[in-house]
Backbone as numpy.savetxt, mean C-alpha at the origin, in Angstrom:
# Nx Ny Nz CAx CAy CAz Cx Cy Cz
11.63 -12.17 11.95 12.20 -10.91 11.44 12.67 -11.10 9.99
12.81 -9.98 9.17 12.80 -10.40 7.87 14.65 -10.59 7.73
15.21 -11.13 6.98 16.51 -11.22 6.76 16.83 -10.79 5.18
17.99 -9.93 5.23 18.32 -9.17 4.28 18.67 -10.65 3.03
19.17 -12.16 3.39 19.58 -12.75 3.01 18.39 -13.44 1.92
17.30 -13.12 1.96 15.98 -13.56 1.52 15.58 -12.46 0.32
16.41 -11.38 0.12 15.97 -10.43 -1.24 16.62 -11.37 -2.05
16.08 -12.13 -2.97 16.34 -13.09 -4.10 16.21 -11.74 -5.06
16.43 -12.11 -6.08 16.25 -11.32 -7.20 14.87 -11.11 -7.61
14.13 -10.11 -7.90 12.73 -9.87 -8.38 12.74 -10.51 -9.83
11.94 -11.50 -9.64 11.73 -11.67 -11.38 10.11 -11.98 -11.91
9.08 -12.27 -10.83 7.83 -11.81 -10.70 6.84 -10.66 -10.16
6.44 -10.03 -11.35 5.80 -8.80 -10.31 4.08 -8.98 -10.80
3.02 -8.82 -9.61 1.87 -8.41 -9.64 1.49 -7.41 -9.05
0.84 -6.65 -10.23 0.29 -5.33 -9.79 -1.27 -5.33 -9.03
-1.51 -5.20 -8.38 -3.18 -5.34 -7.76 -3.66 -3.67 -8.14
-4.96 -3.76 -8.36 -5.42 -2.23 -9.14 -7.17 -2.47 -7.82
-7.56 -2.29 -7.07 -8.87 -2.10 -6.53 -9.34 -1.27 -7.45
-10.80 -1.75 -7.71 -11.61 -1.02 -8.48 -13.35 -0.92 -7.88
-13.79 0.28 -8.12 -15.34 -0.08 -7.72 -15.62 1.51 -8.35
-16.45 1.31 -10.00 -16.81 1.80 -10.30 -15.77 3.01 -10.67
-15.09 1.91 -11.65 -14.05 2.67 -12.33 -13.62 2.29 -13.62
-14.94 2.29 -14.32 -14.93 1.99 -15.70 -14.08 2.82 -16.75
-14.45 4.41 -16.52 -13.55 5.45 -17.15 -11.71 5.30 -16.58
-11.61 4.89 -15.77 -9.76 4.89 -15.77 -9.63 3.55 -15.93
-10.06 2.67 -15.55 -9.59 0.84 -15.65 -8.46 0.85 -17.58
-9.29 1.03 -18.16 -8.24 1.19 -19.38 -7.05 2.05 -19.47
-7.40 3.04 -18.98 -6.00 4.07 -18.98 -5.28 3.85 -18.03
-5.11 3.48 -16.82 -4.32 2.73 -15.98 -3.63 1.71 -16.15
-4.64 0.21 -16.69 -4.23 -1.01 -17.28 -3.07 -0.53 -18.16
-2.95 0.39 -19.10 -2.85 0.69 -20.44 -0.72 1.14 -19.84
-1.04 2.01 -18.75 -0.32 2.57 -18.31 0.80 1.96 -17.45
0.58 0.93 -16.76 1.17 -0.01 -16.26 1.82 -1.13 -17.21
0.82 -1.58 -17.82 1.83 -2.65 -18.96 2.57 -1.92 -19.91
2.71 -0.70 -20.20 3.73 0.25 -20.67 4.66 0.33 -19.97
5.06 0.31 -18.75 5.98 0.96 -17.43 6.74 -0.50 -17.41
5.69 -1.56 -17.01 6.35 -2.68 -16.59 5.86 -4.26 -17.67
6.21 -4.17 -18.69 5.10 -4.56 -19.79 5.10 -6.25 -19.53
6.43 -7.36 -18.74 6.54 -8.58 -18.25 5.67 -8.78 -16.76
5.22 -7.47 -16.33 4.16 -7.96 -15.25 2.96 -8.36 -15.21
2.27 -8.75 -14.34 1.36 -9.21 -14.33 -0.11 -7.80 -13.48
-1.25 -8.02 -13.81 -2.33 -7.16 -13.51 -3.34 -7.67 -12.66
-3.87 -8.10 -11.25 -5.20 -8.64 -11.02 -5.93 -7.26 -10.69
-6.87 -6.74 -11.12 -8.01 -6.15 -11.26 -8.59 -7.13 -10.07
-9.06 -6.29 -8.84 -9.75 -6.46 -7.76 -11.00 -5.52 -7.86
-11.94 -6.36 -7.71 -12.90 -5.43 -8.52 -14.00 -5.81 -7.39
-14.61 -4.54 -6.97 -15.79 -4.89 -5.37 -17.51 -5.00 -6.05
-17.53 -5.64 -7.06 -18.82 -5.78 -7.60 -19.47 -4.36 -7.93
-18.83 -3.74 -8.88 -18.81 -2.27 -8.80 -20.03 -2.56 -10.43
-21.07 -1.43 -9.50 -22.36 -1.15 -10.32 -22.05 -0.47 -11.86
-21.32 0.05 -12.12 -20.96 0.67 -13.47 -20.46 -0.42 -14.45
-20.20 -1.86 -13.70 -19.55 -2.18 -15.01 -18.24 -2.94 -15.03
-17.64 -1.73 -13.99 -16.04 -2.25 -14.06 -15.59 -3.68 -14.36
-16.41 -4.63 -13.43 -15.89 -6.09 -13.78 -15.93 -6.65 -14.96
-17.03 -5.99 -15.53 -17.06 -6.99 -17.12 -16.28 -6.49 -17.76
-15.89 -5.21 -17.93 -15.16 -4.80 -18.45 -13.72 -5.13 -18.50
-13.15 -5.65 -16.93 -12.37 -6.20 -17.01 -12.05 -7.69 -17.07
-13.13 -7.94 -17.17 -12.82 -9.54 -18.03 -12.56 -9.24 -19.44
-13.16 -8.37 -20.11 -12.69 -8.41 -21.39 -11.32 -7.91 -21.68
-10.56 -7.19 -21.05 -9.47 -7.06 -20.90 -8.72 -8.02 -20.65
-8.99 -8.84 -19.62 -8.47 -10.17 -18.95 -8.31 -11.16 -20.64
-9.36 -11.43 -21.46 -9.60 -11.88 -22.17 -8.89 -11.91 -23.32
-8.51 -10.43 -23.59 -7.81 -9.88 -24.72 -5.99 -9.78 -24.56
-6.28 -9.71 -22.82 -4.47 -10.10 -22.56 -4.26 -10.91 -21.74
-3.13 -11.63 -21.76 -2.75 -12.98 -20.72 -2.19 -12.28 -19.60
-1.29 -11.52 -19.32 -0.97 -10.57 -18.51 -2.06 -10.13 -17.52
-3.31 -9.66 -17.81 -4.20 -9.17 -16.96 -5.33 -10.21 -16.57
-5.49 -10.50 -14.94 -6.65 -11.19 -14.46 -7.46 -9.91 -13.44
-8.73 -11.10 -13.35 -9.56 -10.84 -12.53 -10.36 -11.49 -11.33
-10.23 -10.72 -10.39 -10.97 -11.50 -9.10 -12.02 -10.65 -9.28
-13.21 -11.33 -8.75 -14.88 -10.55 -8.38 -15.19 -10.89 -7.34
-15.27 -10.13 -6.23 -15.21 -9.71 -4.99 -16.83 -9.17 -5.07
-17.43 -9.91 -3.71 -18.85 -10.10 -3.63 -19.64 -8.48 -3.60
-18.83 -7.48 -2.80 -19.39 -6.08 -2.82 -18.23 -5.36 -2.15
-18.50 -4.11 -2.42 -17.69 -2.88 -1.78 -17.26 -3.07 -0.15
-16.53 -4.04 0.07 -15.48 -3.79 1.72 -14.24 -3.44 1.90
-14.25 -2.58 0.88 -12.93 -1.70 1.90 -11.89 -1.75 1.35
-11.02 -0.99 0.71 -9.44 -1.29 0.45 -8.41 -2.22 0.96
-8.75 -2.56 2.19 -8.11 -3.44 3.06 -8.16 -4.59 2.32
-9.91 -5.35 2.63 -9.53 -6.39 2.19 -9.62 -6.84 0.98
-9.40 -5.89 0.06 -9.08 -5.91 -1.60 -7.98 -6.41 -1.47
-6.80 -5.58 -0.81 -5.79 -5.82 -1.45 -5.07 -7.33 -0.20
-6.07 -7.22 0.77 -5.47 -8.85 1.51 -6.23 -10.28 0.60
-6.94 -9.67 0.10 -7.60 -10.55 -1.24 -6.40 -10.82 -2.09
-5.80 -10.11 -2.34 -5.23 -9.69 -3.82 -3.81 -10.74 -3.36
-3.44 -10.08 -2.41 -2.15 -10.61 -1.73 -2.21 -11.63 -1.75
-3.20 -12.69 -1.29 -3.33 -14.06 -0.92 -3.11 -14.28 -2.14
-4.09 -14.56 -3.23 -3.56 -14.69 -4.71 -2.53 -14.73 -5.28
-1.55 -13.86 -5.06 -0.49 -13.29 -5.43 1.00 -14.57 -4.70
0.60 -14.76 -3.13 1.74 -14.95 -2.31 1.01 -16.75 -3.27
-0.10 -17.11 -3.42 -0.26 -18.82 -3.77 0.23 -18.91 -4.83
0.64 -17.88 -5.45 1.11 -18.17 -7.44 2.28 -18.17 -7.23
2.83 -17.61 -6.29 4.56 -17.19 -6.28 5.22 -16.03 -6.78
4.51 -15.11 -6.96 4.89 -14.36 -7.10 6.10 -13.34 -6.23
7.02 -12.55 -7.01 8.22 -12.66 -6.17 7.65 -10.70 -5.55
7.18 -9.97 -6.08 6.78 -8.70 -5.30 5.35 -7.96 -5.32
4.91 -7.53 -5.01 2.91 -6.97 -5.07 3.20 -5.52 -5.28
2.34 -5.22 -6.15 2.18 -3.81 -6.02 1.11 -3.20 -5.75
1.04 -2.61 -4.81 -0.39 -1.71 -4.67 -0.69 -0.03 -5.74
-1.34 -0.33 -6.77 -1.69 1.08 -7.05 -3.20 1.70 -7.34
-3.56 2.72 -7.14 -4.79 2.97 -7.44 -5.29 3.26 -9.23
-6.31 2.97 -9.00 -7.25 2.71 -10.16 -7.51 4.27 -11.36
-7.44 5.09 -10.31 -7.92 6.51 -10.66 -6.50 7.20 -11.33
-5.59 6.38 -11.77 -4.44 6.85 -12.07 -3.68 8.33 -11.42
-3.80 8.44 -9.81 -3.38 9.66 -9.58 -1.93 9.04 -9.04
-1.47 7.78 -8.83 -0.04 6.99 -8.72 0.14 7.51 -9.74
1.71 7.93 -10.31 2.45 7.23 -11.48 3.11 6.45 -12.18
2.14 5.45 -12.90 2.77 3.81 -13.23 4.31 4.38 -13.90
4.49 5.37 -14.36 5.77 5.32 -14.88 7.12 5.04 -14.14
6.64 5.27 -12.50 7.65 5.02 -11.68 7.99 3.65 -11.42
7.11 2.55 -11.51 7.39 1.30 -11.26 8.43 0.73 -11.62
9.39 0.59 -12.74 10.72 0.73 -12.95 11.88 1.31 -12.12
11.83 2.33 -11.91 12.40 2.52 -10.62 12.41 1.80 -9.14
10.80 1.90 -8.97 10.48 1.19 -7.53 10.91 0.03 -7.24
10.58 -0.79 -8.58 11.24 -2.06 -8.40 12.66 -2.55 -8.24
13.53 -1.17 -8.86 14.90 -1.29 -9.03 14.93 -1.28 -7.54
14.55 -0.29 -6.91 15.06 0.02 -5.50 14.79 -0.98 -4.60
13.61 -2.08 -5.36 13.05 -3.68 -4.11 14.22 -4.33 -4.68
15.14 -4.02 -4.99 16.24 -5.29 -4.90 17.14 -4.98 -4.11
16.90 -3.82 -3.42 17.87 -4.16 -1.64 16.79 -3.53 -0.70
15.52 -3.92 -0.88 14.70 -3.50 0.24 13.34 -4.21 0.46
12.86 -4.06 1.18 11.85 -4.82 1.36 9.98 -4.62 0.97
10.29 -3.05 1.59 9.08 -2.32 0.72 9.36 -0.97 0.55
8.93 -0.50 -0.51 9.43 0.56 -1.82 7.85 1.17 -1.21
8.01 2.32 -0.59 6.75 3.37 -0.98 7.23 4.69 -1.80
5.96 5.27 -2.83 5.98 6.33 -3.67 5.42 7.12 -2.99
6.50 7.75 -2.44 6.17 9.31 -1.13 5.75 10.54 -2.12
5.17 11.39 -1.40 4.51 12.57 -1.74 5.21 13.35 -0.63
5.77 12.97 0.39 6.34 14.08 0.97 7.58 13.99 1.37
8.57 13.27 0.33 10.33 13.39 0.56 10.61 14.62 -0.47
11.89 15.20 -0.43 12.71 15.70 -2.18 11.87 15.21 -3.04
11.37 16.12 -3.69 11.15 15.77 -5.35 9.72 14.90 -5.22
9.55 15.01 -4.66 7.69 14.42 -4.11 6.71 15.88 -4.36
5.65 15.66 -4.89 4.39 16.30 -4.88 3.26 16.05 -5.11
2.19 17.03 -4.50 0.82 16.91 -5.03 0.24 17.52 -6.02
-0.64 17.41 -6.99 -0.64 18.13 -8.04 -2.77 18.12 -8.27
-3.39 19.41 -7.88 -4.46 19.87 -7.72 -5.37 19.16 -6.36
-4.46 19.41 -5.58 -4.92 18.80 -4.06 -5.10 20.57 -3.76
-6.80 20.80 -3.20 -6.78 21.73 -1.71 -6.07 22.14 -1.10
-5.57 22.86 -0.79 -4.98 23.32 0.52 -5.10 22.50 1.84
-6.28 22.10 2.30 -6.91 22.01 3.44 -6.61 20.00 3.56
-6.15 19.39 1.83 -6.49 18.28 1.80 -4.69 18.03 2.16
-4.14 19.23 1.72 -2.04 18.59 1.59 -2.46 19.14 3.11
-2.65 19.86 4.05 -2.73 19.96 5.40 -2.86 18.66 5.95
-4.12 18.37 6.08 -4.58 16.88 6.61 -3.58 16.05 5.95
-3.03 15.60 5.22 -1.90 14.22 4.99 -0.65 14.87 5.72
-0.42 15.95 5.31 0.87 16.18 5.96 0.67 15.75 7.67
-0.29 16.50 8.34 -0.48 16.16 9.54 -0.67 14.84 10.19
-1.16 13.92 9.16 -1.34 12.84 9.55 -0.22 12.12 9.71
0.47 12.16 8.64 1.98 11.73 8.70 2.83 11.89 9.79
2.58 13.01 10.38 3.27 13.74 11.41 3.22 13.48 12.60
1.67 13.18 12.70 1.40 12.27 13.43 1.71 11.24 13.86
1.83 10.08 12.92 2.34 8.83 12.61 3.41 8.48 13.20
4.04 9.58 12.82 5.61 9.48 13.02 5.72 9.42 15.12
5.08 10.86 14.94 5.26 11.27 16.78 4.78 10.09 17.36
3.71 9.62 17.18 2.90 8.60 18.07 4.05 7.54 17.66
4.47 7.09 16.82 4.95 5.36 16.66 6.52 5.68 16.32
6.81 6.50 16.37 8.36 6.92 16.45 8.90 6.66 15.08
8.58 6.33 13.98 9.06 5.57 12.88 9.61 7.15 11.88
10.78 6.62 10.88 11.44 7.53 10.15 10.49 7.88 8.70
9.24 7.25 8.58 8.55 7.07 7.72 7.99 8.38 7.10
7.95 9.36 6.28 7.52 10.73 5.64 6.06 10.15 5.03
5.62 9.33 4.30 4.19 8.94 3.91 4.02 7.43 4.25
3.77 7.12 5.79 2.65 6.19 5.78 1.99 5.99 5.49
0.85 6.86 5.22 -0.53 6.44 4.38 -0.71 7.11 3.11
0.54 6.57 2.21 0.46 6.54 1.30 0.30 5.10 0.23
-0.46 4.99 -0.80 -0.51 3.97 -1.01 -0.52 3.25 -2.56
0.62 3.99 -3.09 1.31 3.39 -3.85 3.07 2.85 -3.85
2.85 1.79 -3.89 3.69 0.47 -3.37 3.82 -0.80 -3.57
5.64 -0.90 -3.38 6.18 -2.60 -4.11 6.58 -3.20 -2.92
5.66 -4.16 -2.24 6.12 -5.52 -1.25 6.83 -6.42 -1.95
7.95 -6.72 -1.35 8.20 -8.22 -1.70 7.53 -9.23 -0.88
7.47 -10.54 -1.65 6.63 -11.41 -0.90 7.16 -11.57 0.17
8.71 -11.39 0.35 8.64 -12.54 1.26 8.57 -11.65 2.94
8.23 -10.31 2.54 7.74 -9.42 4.02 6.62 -9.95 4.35
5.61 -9.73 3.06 4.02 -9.78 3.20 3.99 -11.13 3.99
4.82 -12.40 3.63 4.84 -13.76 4.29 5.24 -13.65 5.98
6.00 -12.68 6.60 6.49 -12.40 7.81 5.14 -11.36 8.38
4.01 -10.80 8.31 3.40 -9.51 9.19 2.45 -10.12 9.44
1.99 -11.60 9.32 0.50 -12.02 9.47 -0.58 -10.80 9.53
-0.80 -11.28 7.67 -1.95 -10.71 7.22 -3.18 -10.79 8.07
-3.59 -12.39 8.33 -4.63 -12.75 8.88 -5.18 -11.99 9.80
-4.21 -11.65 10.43 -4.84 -10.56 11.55 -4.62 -9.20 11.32
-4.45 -8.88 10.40 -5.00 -7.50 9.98 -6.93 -7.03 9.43
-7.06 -6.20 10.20 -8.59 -5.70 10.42 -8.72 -4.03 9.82
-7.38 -3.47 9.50 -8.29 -2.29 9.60 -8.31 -1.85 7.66
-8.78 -1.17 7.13 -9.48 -0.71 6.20 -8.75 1.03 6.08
-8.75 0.98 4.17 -8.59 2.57 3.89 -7.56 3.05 3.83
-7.54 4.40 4.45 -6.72 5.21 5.05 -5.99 4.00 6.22
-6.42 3.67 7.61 -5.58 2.64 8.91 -4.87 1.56 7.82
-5.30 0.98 6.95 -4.55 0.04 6.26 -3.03 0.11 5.59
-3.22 1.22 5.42 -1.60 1.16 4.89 -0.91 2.25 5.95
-1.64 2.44 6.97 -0.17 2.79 8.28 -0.22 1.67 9.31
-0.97 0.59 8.96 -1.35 -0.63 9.80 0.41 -1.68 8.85
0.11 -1.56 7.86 1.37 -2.26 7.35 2.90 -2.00 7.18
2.61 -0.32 7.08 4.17 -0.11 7.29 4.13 0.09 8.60
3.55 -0.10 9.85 3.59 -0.19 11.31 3.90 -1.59 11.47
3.50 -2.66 10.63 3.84 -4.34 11.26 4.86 -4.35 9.84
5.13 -4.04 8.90 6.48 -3.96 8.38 7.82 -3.25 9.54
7.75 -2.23 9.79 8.58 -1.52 10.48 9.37 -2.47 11.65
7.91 -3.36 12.87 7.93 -4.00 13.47 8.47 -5.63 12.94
8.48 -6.13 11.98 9.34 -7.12 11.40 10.75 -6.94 10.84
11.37 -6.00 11.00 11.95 -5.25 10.80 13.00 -5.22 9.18
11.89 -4.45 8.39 12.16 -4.29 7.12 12.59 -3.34 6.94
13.23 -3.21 5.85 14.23 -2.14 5.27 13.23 -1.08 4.39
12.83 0.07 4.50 11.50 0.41 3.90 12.38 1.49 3.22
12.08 2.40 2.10 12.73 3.10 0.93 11.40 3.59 0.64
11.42 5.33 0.55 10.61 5.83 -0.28 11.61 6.47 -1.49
10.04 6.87 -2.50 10.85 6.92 -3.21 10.08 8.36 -4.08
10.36 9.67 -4.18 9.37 10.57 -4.49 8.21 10.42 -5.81
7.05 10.91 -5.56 6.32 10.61 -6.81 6.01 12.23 -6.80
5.23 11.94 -8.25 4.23 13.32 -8.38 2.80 12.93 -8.41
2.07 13.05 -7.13 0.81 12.49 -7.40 -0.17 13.51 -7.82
-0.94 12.84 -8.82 -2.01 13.95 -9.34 -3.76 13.58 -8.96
-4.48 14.14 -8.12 -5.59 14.26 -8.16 -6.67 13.66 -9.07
-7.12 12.58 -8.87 -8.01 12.31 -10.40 -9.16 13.08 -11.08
-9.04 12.60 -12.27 -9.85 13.66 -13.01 -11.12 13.05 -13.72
-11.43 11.80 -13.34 -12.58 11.23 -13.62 -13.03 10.20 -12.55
-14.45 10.06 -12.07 -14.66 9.39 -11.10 -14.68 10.55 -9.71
-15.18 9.42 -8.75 -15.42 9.89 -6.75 -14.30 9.48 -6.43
-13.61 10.30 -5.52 -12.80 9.54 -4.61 -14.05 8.99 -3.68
-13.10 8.04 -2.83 -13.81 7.00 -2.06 -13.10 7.28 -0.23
-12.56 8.12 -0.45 -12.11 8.73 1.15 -13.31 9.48 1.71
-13.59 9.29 2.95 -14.28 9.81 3.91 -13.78 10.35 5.29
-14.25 11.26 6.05 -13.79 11.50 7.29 -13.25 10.49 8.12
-14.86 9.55 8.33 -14.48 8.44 9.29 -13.66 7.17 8.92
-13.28 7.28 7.87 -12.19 6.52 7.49 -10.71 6.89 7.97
-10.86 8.42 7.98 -9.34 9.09 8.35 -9.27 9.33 9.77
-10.41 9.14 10.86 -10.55 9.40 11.61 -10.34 7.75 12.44
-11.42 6.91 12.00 -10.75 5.17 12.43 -9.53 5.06 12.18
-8.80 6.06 11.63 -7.35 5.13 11.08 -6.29 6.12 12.21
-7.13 7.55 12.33 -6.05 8.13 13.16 -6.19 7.31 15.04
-7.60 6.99 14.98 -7.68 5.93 16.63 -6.84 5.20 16.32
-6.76 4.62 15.26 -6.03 3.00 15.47 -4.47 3.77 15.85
-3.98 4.34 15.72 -2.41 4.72 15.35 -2.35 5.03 17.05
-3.53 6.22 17.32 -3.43 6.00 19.04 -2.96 4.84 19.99
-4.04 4.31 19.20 -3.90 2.39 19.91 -2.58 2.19 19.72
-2.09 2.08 18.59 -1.00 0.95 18.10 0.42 2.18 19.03
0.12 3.59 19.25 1.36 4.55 19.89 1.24 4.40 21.62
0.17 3.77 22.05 0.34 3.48 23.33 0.71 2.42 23.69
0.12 1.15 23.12 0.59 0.07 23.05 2.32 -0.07 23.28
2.75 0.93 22.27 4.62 0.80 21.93 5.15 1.70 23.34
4.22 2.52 23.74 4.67 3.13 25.36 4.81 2.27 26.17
4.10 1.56 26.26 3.97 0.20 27.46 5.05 -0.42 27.01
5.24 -0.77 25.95 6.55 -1.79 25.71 7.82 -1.15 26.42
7.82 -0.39 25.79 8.96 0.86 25.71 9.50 1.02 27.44
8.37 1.46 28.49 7.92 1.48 30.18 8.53 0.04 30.32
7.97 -0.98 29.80 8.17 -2.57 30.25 9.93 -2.94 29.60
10.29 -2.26 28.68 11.65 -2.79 28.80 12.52 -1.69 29.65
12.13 -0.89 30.14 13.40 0.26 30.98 13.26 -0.49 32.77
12.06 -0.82 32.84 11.60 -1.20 33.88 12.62 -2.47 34.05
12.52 -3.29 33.36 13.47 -4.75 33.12 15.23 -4.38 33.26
15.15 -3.31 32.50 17.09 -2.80 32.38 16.83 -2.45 34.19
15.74 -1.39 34.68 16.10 -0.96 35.95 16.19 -2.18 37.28
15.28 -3.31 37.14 15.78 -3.87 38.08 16.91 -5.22 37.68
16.92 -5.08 36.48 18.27 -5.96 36.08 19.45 -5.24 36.90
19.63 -4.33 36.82 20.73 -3.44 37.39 20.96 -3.36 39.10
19.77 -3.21 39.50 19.18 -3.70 41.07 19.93 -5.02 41.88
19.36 -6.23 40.50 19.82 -7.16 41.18 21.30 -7.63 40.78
């Protein structure tokens, strides 16, 4: 379980950026982050993306000490970008990870904040649906589906959480060191309600914190149905699973009491 006695002071931060075929934002993001947080550090996770992206960010890498790069054999998944990224991150020592996306619809300007708030918590998410949270040129049909999903989240796994699968965010290491990564499998969208579900379950102190997220304006998103749809099974799984527990400890109080 994580212990409150283990928030050391943050004085290393890596930002992880997944990229695949994100040549047009990789600079304005990069650009945007070492503005916000200009003593951090950058690994560019890059899925062998056909446009470019990687070379591109070697030359970046090149031109600043601050920014590296991993080259990741092909396109698998957000997941294990950023359990890529993490491993990297937890062998250097680094003292917190940040997850943000590439397409700049996070706002790096918040990272200053976020980080203020990882010095009495364990993981810092940038909610879209607390106070002072929004979406900014999202569908109708698209703020429906997150809201619901969330809602979901919550009912099935009982947790106080407003954006689980949201996924801009400051881990400190020393959670990511307590949820065994290794056995994390799922991808996308399931990936980041897979972690604040085995965060929650290690029992971390979690803090959102409102953003204004904006829709990107260059590039594909990379969301699909069956991505949102594997991730809403898994949450099934992981909300029955916690029934049985839940049945298996009343069951234990009832014949404790018996005997």
């Amino acid at each position: 379980m994580v212990d409150a006695a283990d928030r050391a002071p943050i004085e290393r931060v890596l930002v992880l950026v997944p990229t695949y075929d994100e040549r047009e934002n990789l600079p304005v993001i990069v650009e945007r982050i070492r503005s916000a947080v200009p003593d951090a550090d950058i690994l560019v996770l890059d899925d062998n993306s056909p446009d470019g992206t990687g070379q591109l960010a070697d030359e970046m890498a090149a031109a600043d000490a601050h920014v590296h790069v991993m080259h990741r054999r092909g396109k698998e998944g957000l997941g294990k970008a950023y359990l890529a990224g993490f491993a990297w991150g937890l062998e250097r020592g680094y003292d917190a990870l940040v997850e943000i996306d590439a397409d700049g619809s996070h706002p790096a300007e918040e990272l200053p904040a976020m980080l203020a708030l990882a010095a009495s918590a364990d993981l810092v998410i940038g909610s879209r649906w607390i106070k002072g949270g929004s979406v900014v040129n999202w569908p109708k049909n698209r703020e429906i589906l997150s809201r619901g999903a969330n809602v979901y989240v919550q009912a099935m796994l009982g947790t106080r959480v407003h954006d689980a699968t949201a996924g801009f965010r400051v881990y400190r290491a020393t959670l990511l060191r307590q949820i065994d990564l290794a056995s994390v499998t799922s991808a996308g969208y399931g990936f980041q309600i897979d972690l604040t579900w085995r965060s929650i379950r290690a029992g971390a102190r979690i803090v959102e914190h409102p953003i204004r997220f904006s829709e990107r304006e260059l590039g594909t998103s990379k969301m699909s149905g069956n991505i949102i749809s594997e991730a809403l099974l898994a949450v099934a799984g992981w909300g029955l699973e916690l029934r049985r527990e839940q049945a298996g400890h009343l069951l234990s109080r009832v014949r404790a009491r018996r005997s």
